[in-house]
Amino acid sequence: MNKTLNQRAWWLVLPVLLLVAFNAFIPLMTVVNYSLQETFGDNVFFWEGLTWFESVLKSERFHAAFLRQLLFTAMILAIEVPLGIAVALTMPRRGPWVSVCLVLMALPLLIPWNVVGAMWNIFALPDIGLLGYTLNSMGIDYNFTQQPVSAWMTTVVMDVWHWTSLVVLLCYAGLCSIPDAYYQAARIDGASGWAVFRYIQLPKMKRVLTIAILLRFMDSFMIYTEPFVLTGGGPGNTTTFLSIDLVKIALGQFDLGPAAAMSIIYFMVVLLICWAFYTVMMRNEER
Amino acid sequence: MARIELKGVRHAYWTAPGQQPVYAVQEVNQVWEDGGAYALLGPSGCGKTTLLNIISGLLTPTDGTVQFDGQDVTQRPTTERHIAQVFQFPVVYDTMTVFDNLAFPLRNRGAPESHIAERVRQIAEMLDLENSLKNRASGLTADGKQKISLGRGLVRSDVNVIMFDEPLTVIDPHLKWLLRSKLKELHQQIGVTMIYVTHDQTEALTFADDVVVMHEGTIVQVGTPVELFSRPNHTFVGHFIGSPGMNVLPCQLENGTAFYHGHAVDVSNPAPSGLDGKMEIGVRPEFVRFAADGIPVRVEKVDDLGRFQIVTVNHDGDIIRLVVEEGLEIPSEDPRIGFDPDNTLLYRDDWIVDGVAQ
Amino acid sequence: MAIELRGVTKRVGGEIHIYETSLALERGGFNVLLGTTQSGKTTLMRIMAGLEKPTTGEVWFDGENVTGIPVQNRSVAMVYQAFINYPSFTVFDNIASPLKVAGTRKSEITARVRDIAELLKLSPMLDRLPNELSGGQQQRTALARALVKGADLVLLDEPLANLDYKLREELRDELPKLFADTGATVVYATSEPLEALMLAGHTATLAAGRVVQFGKTAEVYRSPATLESARVFSDPPINTASVEKRGDSIHLSELVSWKTPERLASLQDGRYVIGIRPYHLLPFGTGVKVVGVVQIAELSGSESIVRLMVEGNNWVSEAHGMHAYEIGAHAEFHFDPDRCLYFDADQNLIRA
């Protein structure tokens, strides 16, 4: 359907375009610029070509951070997606409790991210934090500032606490759009609860699930604030994920060239995986 | 197969505390004989879908009992009543093939695969679906999907009753008659009780052997299509069935004869003398004729519908419709009309006068 | 307002949705677009409204070319099949909305809204929200909104299709009267021939993106210019068969023939097509007798619709009264050859 063309609307978009150009596009180009050159400041540049890209891709440090990131994202998705679906399934779809549940679910999403990190930091402190103290008093040797495993566990639990609600709300919306007749027909057909889930609810939620998984993948792959505030990347570098590592190189060591190259690589990786994932999901739907 | 009996069934949806309940279904007593083809006919909001859900068990009535073959099933859930239902919108399991869709109810009940395969093939043949068994259910047209919905009900041999809730809603209008007659054919082949809920009189009258007409939560008449057409018990039935509906005109009773604006009208069900209340005569447009010595009217509109003409006339503010044959000359000078006495009925307070005290 | 479509076509992607169409609608007339789903009715209406631009051709309102003018600047009101109302406005506000947009004075808005509500029997519901109303009342609200705007062109796209059939009858009766007083030109799309006949006025029959015929409803019905026009305007479908004229007799098959009607005596010998309306094919009467195999018989309490196979053709009989048949039975039916429509080899009607 093509409406009668009204080109004047483009003028309204112009201010936004300028803003985006200034805030995003130009800085991005700057990064590309830095990634291909060497500089020590004072706007003095030496052309390096693809040197930084090569060195980053070969560096052990990058590989380690990358693997840590992959592991983290995998754990997040493996926990949050099923948990989100499960919680969405138990939420009521009608009646007075609906609004209460929706508000409860929304609360974790409203907290500023660095506050989340700070909250969990204090909460998990082994001597005075509620969680830390309780765990240690139960006999579990828990100290997230010193033990890698504890640090990982805490980071993962924090993210699950923070972001599962997003998956829940998206899946809930998908579930609410299923007409009653489907459930009634399933009852008449004698379908078990599992069959109802597998043949009615899951297929109908497919679209929303795709969005939820995509969002969670991107966000967890690029995560910075919460783990940085919680562990600072430690103990040592055991929870130094990609973005934390990147910032250390760029701002800590002031190696702008490698940092810029790493950013570009990072960006490309995220883009590639998202594209691949999306294509696979869409192809499944068309079939 | 089962004989279904509803006794004293009433249903009010959730009422706020302190408020008077509003009954969607008021006092229904009805027997649905085993193997009958029934239609539940009425305008939207009359309670027919509520009644359907009470029979199927998706709703528990506020009062009254539902019995299947003498057993009280009012509190029993849907799965234990062994019913099948076809909804307004096709409900198919998109991820499964047509075969798996039809097999689903049997697999849930743990039937052996060989039995399932045979039964599914049998039913698919009855529904002309045998060539689509391997296709994905989501790829079928609307009527194909409705047939799958129906098939899932037929495939179980323990089905007591199949219920249809306006099943032709999404079917292409030019193909409705195909599915309609397929349902009728299936009923004759299988003989299971079928209850068809609709607001469309054509669907109801062509499908059913007995039509149950509902109006504002009560059953106003149960009868064969012919009975409903020629002898409506209630003015609502007269109005609702027939296109255009029955003409209902106020009249006065004097010494047992009905008078319409001073003109004596012969009716086929004369009243005993001394009857009072709101008196009306009901006559279908097919039975109103132009008569040289009849009631003078003013012709307002003539609609040529090919097969017949609908003439709208006005007498003293009352609108009366006639259905006359194609090509009939409408008198232009002093048109007068008369009512066929064999098909003119007397009504008191909207109910037909039986000659017996109401 | 007189509306004219000149050489309008509509192409979307590679498909042609509307073939070259020229149509002239008189001011103040009630016009019906009759055709099955996907025949182009909605597209044509959207082009008239200005919601879509024609690929070629022009749209003229009262002698002015409005082809490029968007819908907001044309005097158009539209009512859809789905009851479209502003869900958060009361009925009163819904009806008043076009007047508010036009900047009418508040006192005048109130008066006009109350008038229109009275006309459409909505007065007791003015304070309610659309989702508290029944389907019929919601559609009345949409109609009221279209009426109050006082537009010169009112487009109704199958507005009664989602309503109970009795409600449909009631509203169908009221519609022409409602719009007649406003002097607006009305275009009403439907797929039911009966509706077109009941609404009268002028009818355009559409099939597969083409306007097959346009004229006074009764004329288009009684004298369909082509076989296709007859088909569109018939439900149940018109009975057709190929026949051969040999001198003074016309043959349906070796067994069935009749004397050539007077008015066709001068026709050349050869193959033609007859069209028999279902209600002219009856299980009784005189006239030409045919024997068919009954496929389906539907009895509705006062009418019998029987589908049968006659000489290899799928025919339908629509008769008054209850006539029961067994499936597969051979049955006799009769038709009057003078009442048949005759079409030549190009499917054009042969007129007397």
mmCIF file of C-alpha atoms in Angstrom, chain C residues 7 11 13 19 77 88 160 179 235 237 271-272 325 340:
data_model
loop_
_atom_site.group_PDB
_atom_site.id
_atom_site.type_symbol
_atom_site.label_atom_id
_atom_site.label_comp_id
_atom_site.label_asym_id
_atom_site.label_seq_id
_atom_site.Cartn_x
_atom_site.Cartn_y
_atom_site.Cartn_z
ATOM 1 C CA GLY C 7 -8.614 5.792 -17.073
ATOM 2 C CA ARG C 11 -0.486 -1.650 -10.186
ATOM 3 C CA GLY C 13 4.614 -4.626 -7.633
ATOM 4 C CA TYR C 19 -7.507 -2.565 -14.832
ATOM 5 C CA ALA C 77 -15.929 10.096 5.137
ATOM 6 C CA SER C 88 -11.006 6.123 24.711
ATOM 7 C CA LEU C 160 -22.691 -4.587 7.755
ATOM 8 C CA PHE C 179 -27.677 9.577 3.501
ATOM 9 C CA ASP C 235 -26.173 -15.830 -5.422
ATOM 10 C CA PRO C 237 -24.637 -18.781 -8.874
ATOM 11 C CA ARG C 271 -23.164 -22.149 -30.236
ATOM 12 C CA TYR C 272 -24.409 -19.834 -27.540
ATOM 13 C CA TYR C 325 -34.476 -35.344 -2.309
ATOM 14 C CA CYS C 340 -33.415 -17.360 -19.968
#
